[in-house]
Protein backbone atom coordinates (compact mmCIF):
# COMPACT_ATOMS: atom_id res chain seq x y z
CA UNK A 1 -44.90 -27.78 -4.10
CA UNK A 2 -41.43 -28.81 -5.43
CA UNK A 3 -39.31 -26.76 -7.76
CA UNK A 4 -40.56 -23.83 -8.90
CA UNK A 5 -40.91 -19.92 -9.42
CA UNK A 6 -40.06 -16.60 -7.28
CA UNK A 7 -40.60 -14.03 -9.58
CA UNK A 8 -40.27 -9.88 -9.57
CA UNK A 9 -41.54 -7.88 -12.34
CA UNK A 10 -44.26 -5.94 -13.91
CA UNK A 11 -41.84 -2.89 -14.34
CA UNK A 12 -41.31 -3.05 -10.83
CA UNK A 13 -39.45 0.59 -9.32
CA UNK A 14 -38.04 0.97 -6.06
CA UNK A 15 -37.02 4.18 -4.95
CA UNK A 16 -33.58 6.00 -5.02
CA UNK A 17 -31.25 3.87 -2.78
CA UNK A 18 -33.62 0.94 -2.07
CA UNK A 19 -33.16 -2.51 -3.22
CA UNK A 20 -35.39 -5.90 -3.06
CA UNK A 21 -33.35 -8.96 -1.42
CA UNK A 22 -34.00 -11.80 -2.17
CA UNK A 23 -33.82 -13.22 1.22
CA UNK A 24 -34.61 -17.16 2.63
CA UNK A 25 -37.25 -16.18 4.41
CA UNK A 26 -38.90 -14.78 0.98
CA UNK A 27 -37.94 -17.73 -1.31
CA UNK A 28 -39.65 -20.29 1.71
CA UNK A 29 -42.52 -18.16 1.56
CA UNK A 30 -43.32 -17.82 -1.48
CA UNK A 31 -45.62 -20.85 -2.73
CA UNK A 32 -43.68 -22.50 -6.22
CA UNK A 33 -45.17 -23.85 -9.56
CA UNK A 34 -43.93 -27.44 -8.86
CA UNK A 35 -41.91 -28.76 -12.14
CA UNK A 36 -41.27 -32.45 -10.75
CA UNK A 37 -43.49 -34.80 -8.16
CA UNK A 38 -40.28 -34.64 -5.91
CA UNK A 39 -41.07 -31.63 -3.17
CA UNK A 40 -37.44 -30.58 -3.07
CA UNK A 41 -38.82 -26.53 -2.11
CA UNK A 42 -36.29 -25.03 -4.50
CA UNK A 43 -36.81 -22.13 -6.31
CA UNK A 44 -36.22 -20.42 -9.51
CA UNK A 45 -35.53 -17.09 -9.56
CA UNK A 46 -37.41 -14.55 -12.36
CA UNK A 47 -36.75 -11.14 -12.52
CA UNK A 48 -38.56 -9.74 -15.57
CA UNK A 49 -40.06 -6.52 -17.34
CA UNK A 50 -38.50 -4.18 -13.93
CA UNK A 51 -37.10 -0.39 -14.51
CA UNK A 52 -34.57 1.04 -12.06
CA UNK A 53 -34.67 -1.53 -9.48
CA UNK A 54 -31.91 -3.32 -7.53
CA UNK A 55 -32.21 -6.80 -6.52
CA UNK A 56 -29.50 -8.79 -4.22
CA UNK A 57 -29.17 -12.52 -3.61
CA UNK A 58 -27.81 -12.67 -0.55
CA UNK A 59 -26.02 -16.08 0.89
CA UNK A 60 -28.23 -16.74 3.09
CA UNK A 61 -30.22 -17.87 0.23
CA UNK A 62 -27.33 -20.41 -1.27
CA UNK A 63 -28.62 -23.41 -1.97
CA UNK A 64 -32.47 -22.52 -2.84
CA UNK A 65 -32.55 -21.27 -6.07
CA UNK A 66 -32.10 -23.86 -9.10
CA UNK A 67 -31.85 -20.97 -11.75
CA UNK A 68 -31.33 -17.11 -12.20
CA UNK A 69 -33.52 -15.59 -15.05
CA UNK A 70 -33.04 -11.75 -15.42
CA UNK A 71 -35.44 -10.77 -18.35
CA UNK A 72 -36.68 -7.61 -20.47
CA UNK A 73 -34.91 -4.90 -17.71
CA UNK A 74 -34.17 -1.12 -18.13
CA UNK A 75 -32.14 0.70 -15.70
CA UNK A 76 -31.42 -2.54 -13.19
CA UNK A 77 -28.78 -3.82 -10.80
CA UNK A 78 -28.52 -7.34 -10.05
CA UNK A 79 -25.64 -8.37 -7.63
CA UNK A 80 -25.14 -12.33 -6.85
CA UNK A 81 -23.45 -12.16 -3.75
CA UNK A 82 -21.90 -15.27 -2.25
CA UNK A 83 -25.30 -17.14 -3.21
CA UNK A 84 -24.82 -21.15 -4.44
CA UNK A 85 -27.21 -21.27 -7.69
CA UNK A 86 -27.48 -24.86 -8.14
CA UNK A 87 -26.82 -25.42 -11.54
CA UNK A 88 -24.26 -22.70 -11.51
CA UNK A 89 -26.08 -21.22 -14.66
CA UNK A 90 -27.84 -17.62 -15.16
CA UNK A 91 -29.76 -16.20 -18.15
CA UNK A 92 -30.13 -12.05 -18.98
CA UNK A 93 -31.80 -11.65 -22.02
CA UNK A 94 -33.64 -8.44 -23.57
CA UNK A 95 -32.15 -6.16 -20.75
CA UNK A 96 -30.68 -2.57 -21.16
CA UNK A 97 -28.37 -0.40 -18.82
CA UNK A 98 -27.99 -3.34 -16.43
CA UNK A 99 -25.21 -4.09 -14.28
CA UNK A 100 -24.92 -7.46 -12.90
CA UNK A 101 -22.30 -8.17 -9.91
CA UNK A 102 -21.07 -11.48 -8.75
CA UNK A 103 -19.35 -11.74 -6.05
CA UNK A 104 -17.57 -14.89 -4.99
CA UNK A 105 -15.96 -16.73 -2.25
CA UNK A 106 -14.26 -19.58 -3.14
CA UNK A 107 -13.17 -20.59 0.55
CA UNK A 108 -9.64 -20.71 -0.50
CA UNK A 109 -7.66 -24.06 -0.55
CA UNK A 110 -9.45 -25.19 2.58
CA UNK A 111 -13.04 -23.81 2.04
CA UNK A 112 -15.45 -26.07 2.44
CA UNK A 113 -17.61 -27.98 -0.84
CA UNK A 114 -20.70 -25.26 -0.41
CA UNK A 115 -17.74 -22.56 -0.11
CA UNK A 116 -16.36 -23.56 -3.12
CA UNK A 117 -19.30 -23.81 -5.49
CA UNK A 118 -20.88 -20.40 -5.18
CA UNK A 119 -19.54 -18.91 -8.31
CA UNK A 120 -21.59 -18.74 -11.12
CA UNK A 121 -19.97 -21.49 -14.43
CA UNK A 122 -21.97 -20.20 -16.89
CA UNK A 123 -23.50 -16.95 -18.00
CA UNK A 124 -25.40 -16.62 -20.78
CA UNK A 125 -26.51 -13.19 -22.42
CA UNK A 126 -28.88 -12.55 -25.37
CA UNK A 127 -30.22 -9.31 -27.20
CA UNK A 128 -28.58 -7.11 -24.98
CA UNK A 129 -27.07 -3.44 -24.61
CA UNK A 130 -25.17 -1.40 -22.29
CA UNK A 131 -24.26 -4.17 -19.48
CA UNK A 132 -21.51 -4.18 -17.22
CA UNK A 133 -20.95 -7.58 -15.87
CA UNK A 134 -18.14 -7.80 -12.78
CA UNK A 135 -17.01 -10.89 -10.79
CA UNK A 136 -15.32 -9.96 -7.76
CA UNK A 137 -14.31 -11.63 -4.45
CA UNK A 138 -12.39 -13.65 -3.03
CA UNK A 139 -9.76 -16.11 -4.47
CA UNK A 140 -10.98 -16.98 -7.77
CA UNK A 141 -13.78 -15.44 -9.01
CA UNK A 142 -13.72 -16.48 -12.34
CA UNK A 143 -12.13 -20.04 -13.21
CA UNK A 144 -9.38 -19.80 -16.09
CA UNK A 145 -11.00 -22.29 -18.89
CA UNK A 146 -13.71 -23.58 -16.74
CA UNK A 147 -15.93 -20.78 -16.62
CA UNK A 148 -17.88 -19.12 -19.85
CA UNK A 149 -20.24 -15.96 -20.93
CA UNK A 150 -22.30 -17.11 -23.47
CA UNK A 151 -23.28 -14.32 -25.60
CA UNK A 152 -25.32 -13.27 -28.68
CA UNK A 153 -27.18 -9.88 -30.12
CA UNK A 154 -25.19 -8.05 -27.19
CA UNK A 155 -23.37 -4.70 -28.06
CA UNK A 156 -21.86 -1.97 -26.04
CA UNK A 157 -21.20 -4.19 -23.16
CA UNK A 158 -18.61 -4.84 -20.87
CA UNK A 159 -17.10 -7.72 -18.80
CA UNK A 160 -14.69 -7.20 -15.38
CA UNK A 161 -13.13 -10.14 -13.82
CA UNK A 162 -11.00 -9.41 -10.69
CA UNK A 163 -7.65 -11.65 -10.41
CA UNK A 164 -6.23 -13.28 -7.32
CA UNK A 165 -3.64 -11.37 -6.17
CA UNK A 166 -5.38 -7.56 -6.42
CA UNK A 167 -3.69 -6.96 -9.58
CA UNK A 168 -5.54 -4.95 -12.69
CA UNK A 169 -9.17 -6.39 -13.57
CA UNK A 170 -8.98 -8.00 -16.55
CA UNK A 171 -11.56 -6.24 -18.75
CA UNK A 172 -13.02 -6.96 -22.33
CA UNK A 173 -15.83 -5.13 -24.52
CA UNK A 174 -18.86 -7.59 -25.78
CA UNK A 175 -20.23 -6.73 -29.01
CA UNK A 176 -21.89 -9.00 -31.55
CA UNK A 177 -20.63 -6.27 -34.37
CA UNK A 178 -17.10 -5.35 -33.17
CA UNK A 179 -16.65 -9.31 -32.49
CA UNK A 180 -17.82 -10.30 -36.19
CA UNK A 181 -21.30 -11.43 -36.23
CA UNK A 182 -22.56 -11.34 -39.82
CA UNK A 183 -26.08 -12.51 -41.05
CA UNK A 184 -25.68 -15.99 -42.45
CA UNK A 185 -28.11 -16.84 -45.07
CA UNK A 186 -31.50 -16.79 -43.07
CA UNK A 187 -29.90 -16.13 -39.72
CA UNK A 188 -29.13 -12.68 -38.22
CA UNK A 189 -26.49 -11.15 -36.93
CA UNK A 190 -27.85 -10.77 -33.43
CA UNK A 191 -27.78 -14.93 -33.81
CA UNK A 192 -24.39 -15.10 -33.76
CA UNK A 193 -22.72 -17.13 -30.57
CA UNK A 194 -19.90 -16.03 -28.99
CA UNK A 195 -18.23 -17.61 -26.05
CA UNK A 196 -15.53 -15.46 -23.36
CA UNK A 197 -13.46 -17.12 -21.38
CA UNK A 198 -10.65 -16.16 -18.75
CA UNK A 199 -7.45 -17.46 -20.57
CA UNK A 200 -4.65 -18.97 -18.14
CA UNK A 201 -2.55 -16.18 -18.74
CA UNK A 202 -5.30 -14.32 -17.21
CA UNK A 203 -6.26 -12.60 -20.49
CA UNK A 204 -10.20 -12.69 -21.52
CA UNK A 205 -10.56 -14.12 -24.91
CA UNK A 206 -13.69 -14.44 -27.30
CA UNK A 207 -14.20 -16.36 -30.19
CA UNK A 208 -17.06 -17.31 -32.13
CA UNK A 209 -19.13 -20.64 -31.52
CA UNK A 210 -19.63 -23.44 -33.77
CA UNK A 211 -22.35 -26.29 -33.50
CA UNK A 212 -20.45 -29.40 -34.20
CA UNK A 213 -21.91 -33.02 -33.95
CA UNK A 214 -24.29 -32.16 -30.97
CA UNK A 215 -21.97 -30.38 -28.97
CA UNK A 216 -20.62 -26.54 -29.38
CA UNK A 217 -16.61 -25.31 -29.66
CA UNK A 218 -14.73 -22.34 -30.70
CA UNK A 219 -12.86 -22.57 -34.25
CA UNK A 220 -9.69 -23.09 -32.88
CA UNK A 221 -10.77 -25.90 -31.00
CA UNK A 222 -11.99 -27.19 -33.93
CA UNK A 223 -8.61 -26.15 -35.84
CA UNK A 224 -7.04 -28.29 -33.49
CA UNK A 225 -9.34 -31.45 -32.92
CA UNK A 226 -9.19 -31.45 -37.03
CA UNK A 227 -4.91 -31.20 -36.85
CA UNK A 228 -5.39 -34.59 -34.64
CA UNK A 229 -7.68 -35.92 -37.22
CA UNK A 230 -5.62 -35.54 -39.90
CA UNK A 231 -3.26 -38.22 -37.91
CA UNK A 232 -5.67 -40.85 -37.68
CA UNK A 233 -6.49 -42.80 -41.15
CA UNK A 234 -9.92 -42.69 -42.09
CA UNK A 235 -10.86 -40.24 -39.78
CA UNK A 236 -13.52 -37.33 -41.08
CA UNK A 237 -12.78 -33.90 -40.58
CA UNK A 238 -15.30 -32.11 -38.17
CA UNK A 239 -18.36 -30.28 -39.93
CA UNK A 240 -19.57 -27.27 -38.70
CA UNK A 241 -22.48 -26.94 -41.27
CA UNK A 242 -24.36 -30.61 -40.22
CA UNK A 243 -26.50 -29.63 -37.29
CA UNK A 244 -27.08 -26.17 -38.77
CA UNK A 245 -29.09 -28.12 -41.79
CA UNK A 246 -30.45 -30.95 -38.89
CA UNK A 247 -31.83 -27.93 -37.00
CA UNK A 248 -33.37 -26.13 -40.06
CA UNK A 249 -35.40 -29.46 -40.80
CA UNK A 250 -36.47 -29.62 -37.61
CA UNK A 251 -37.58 -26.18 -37.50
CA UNK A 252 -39.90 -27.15 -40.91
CA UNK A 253 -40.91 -30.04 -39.20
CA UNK A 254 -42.80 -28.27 -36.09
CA UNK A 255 -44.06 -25.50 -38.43
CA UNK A 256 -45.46 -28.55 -40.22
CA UNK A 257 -47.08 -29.81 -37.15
CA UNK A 258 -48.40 -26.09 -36.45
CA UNK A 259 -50.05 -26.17 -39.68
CA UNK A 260 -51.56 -29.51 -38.94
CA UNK A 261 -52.58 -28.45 -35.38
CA UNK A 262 -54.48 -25.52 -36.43
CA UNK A 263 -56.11 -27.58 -39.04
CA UNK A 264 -57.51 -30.25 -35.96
CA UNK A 265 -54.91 -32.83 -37.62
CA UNK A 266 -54.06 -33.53 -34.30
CA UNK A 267 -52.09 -37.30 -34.85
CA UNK A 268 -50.49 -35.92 -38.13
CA UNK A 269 -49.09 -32.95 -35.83
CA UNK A 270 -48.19 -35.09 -33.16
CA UNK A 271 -46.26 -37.23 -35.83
CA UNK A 272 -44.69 -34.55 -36.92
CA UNK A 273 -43.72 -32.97 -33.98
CA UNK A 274 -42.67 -36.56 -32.77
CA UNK A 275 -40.45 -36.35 -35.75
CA UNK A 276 -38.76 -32.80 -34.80
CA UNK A 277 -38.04 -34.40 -31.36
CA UNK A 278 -36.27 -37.33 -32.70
CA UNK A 279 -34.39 -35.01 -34.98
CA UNK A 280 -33.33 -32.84 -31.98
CA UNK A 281 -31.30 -35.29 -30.34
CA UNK A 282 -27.92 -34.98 -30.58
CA UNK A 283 -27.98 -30.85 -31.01
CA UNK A 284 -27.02 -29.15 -28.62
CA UNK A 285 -26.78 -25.11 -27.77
CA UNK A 286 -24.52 -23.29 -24.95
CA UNK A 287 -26.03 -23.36 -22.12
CA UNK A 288 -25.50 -25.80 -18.97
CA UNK A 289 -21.86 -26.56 -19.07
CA UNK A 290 -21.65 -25.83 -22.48
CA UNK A 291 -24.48 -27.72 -24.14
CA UNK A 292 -28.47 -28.32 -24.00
CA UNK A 293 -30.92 -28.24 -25.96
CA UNK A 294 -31.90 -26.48 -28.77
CA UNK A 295 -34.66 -24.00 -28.55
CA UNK A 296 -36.95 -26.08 -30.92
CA UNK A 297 -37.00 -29.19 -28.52
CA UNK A 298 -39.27 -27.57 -25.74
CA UNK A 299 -41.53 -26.20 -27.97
CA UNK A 300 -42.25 -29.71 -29.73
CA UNK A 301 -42.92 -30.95 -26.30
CA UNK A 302 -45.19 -28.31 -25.13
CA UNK A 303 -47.28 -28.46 -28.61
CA UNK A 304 -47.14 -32.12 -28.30
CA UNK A 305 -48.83 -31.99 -25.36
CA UNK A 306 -51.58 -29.56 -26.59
CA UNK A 307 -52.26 -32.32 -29.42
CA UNK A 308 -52.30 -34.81 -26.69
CA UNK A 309 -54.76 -33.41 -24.59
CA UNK A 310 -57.11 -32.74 -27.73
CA UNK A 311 -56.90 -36.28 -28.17
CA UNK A 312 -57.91 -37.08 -24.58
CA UNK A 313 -54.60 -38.78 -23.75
CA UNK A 314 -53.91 -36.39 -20.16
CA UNK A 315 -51.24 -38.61 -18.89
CA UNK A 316 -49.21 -38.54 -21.81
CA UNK A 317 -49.79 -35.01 -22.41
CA UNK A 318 -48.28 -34.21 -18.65
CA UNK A 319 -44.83 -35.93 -19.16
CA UNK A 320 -44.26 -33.86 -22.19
CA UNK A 321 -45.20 -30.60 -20.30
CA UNK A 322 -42.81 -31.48 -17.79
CA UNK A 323 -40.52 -32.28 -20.55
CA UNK A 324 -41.18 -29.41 -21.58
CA UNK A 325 -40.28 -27.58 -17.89
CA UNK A 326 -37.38 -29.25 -17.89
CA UNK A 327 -35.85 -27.51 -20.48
CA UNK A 328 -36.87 -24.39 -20.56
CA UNK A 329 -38.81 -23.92 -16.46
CA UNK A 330 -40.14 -20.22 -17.44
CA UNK A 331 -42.46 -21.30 -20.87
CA UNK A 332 -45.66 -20.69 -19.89
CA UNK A 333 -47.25 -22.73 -22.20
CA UNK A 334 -45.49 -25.92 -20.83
CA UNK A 335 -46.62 -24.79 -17.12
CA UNK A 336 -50.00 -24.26 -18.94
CA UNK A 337 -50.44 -27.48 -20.16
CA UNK A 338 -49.41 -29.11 -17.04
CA UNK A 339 -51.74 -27.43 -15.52
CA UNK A 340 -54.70 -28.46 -17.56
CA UNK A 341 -53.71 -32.39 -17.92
CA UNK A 342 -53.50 -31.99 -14.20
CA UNK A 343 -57.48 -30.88 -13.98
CA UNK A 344 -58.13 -33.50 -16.41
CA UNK A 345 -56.99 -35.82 -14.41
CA UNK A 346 -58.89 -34.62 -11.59
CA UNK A 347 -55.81 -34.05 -9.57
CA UNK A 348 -57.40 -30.40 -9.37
CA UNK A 349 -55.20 -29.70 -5.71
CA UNK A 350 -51.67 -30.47 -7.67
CA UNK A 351 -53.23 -28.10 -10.85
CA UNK A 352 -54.01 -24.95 -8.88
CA UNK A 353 -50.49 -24.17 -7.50
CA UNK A 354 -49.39 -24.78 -11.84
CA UNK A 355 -52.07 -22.91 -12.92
CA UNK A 356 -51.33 -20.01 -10.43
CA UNK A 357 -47.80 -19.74 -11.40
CA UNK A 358 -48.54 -19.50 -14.95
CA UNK A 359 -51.16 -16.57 -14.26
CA UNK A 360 -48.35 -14.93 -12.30
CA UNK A 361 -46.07 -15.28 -15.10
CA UNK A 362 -49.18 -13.77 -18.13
CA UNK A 363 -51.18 -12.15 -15.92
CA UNK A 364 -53.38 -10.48 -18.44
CA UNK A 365 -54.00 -14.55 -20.40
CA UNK A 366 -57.73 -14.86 -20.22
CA UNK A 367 -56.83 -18.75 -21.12
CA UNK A 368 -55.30 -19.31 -18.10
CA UNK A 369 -57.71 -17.34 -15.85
CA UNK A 370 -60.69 -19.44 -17.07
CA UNK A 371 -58.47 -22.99 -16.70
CA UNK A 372 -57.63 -21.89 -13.17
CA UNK A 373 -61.29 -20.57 -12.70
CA UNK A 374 -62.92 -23.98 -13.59
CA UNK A 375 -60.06 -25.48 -11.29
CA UNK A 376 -61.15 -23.75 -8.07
CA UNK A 377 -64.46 -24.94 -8.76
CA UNK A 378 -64.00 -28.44 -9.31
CA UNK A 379 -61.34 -28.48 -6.57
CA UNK A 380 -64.47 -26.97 -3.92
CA UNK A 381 -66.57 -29.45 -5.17
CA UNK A 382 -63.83 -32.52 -4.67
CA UNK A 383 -63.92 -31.42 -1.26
CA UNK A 384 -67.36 -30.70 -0.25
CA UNK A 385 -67.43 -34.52 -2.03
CA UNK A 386 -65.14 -35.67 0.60
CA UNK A 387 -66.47 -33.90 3.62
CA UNK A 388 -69.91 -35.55 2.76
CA UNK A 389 -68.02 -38.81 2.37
CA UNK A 390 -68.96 -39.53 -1.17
């Protein structure tokens, strides 16, 4: 397979003192959902629904993993240590009395390119409490400006970042309520983003997020881009409030094609959710250096492609499950629905591995266990086909 999934959970324990490590050895042998036709064998990395277990990524594994997902964890310890993510980006979301370590290496001014990009840019944490984040190691750990925790729903956390020179950590409290988050007409609190940074003064700052012409910034970078605006003649202040009201009618727009879906409208949902798609572009939500996409997008491609393969139309219903993948790798439905346009395209060898990962992933989804069912069987008869040279 190519990209794909190495996943821990099912409240996984380990006992006092033990720890699972994610080694090389483990990531090669593990067999991935692929996302992509390319077979570039890396992984990403799922740790979901464990209680009081540790988990290291040691660097012996740099350069395998695409992706760090820490999920719906009680009582966990996650250390990074010295291990190149690829796209530099982890998620934690619905954890509890975690602590996640990163420890760095940045090779100093003559480390070498792979040295120098195993720390982590971007951290994003959602619907959170009790977490103790730390970067630690050697030269800088943390980027001034550059690097970002994404955060939002998280209280009664913490986040250390150890400066060059073994001074004082500098150390800051995350907490959606003690940072300002306020329900804003029909969005929550908990919805609130914040963004901390490492200021160059080597203070940690946080500041609230604003979604401004497809891209996100803090108010006082907004303060100031407007203070430059005022210069120029003609130029419109920036609006903070124009992709909240884009996003809300794309959000009515795949409800819309829900409705129509479970009515067997399935072109007027596809138009619809065609529609949401279009309107999507341009919005962006922290994430991947900043910005990607917002959390309607890969569920208009996934239901797309259930419409799709209603309709019959497999190979259009694959590319948006891998569209699908491509934002968001760990939605099962997407890996679902590749899966199944796979087997209807009788390419039942490239649907097992998908269908297998997205059992793995829902292992109690009778949907799944009948698609993959019906795949092993049409897969034994391909070959028996083939052996008898029919």
């Amino acid at each position: 397979g190519g990209r794909g999934w190495v996943e821990a959970g099912g409240d996984s324990e380990s006992p006092s003192g033990e720890e699972v490590v994610v080694t090389r050895d483990l990531l090669l042998s593990i067999s991935p959902v692929p996302l992509h036709s390319e077979d570039d064998g890396r992984r990403a990395v799922v740790i979901r629904g464990c209680m009081r277990t540790s988990f290291r990524l040691p660097p012996t594994s740099s350069g395998l993993v695409i992706k760090l997902f820490v999920e719906d964890c009680e009582d966990c310890h996650v250390v990074v240590e010295g291990c190149r993510i690829i796209t530099g980006h982890v998620e934690v979301s619905n954890c509890r009395n975690l602590g996640f370590d990163v420890i760095v290496d940045d090779g100093g001014a003559g480390g070498t390119a792979e040295e120098k990009t195993t720390r982590l840019r971007t951290l994003q944490l959602d619907l959170c409490e009790r977490v103790r984040v730390t970067y630690s190691g050697k030269g800088r750990c943390f980027v001034p400006v550059e690097d970002k925790i994404y955060h939002a729903g998280v209280s009664d956390s913490e986040l250390s970042v150890g400066l060059p020179g073994g001074g004082a950590d500098a150390v800051r409290r995350i907490d959606h309520v003690t940072d300002g988050a306020a329900a804003e007409g029909e969005a929550t609190a908990e919805e609130y983003q914040f963004v901390t940074w490492l200021t160059a003064r080597g203070n940690l700052a946080t500041e609230r997020l604003l979604r401004i012409g497809g891209r996100f910034m803090t108010k006082s970078e907004m303060d100031a881009e407007n203070a430059a605006r005022e210069k120029i003649s003609g130029a419109a202040p920036l609006n903070p409030d124009a992709d909240a009201s884009q996003l809300e009618e794309c959000e009515k727009l795949k409800n819309g094609g829900n409705e129509a879906f479970k009515s067997g409208e399935y072109a007027q949902a596809i138009l619809l959710y065609t529609q949401a798609i279009d309107g999507c572009a341009g919005i962006a939500r922290p994430g991947n250096n900043g910005a990607s996409s917002p959390n309607v997008l890969h569920v208009c491609h996934s239901n797309r492609a259930a419409c799709l393969l209603k309709m019959g139309h497999h190979e259009k219903a694959l590319v948006d499950a891998e569209l699908c993948m491509a934002l968001r790798p760990d939605f099962v439905k997407g890996i679902f629905r590749k899966g199944v346009a796979l087997h209807a395209m009788g390419r039942y060898e490239e649907a097992l591995p998908v269908l297998v990962g997205a059992l793995r992933m829902e292992p109690k989804n009778s949907q799944i266990k009948q698609a993959l069912q019906f795949c092993e069987v049409k897969m034994a008869k391909e070959r028996a086909r083939r052996r008898e040279g029919r």
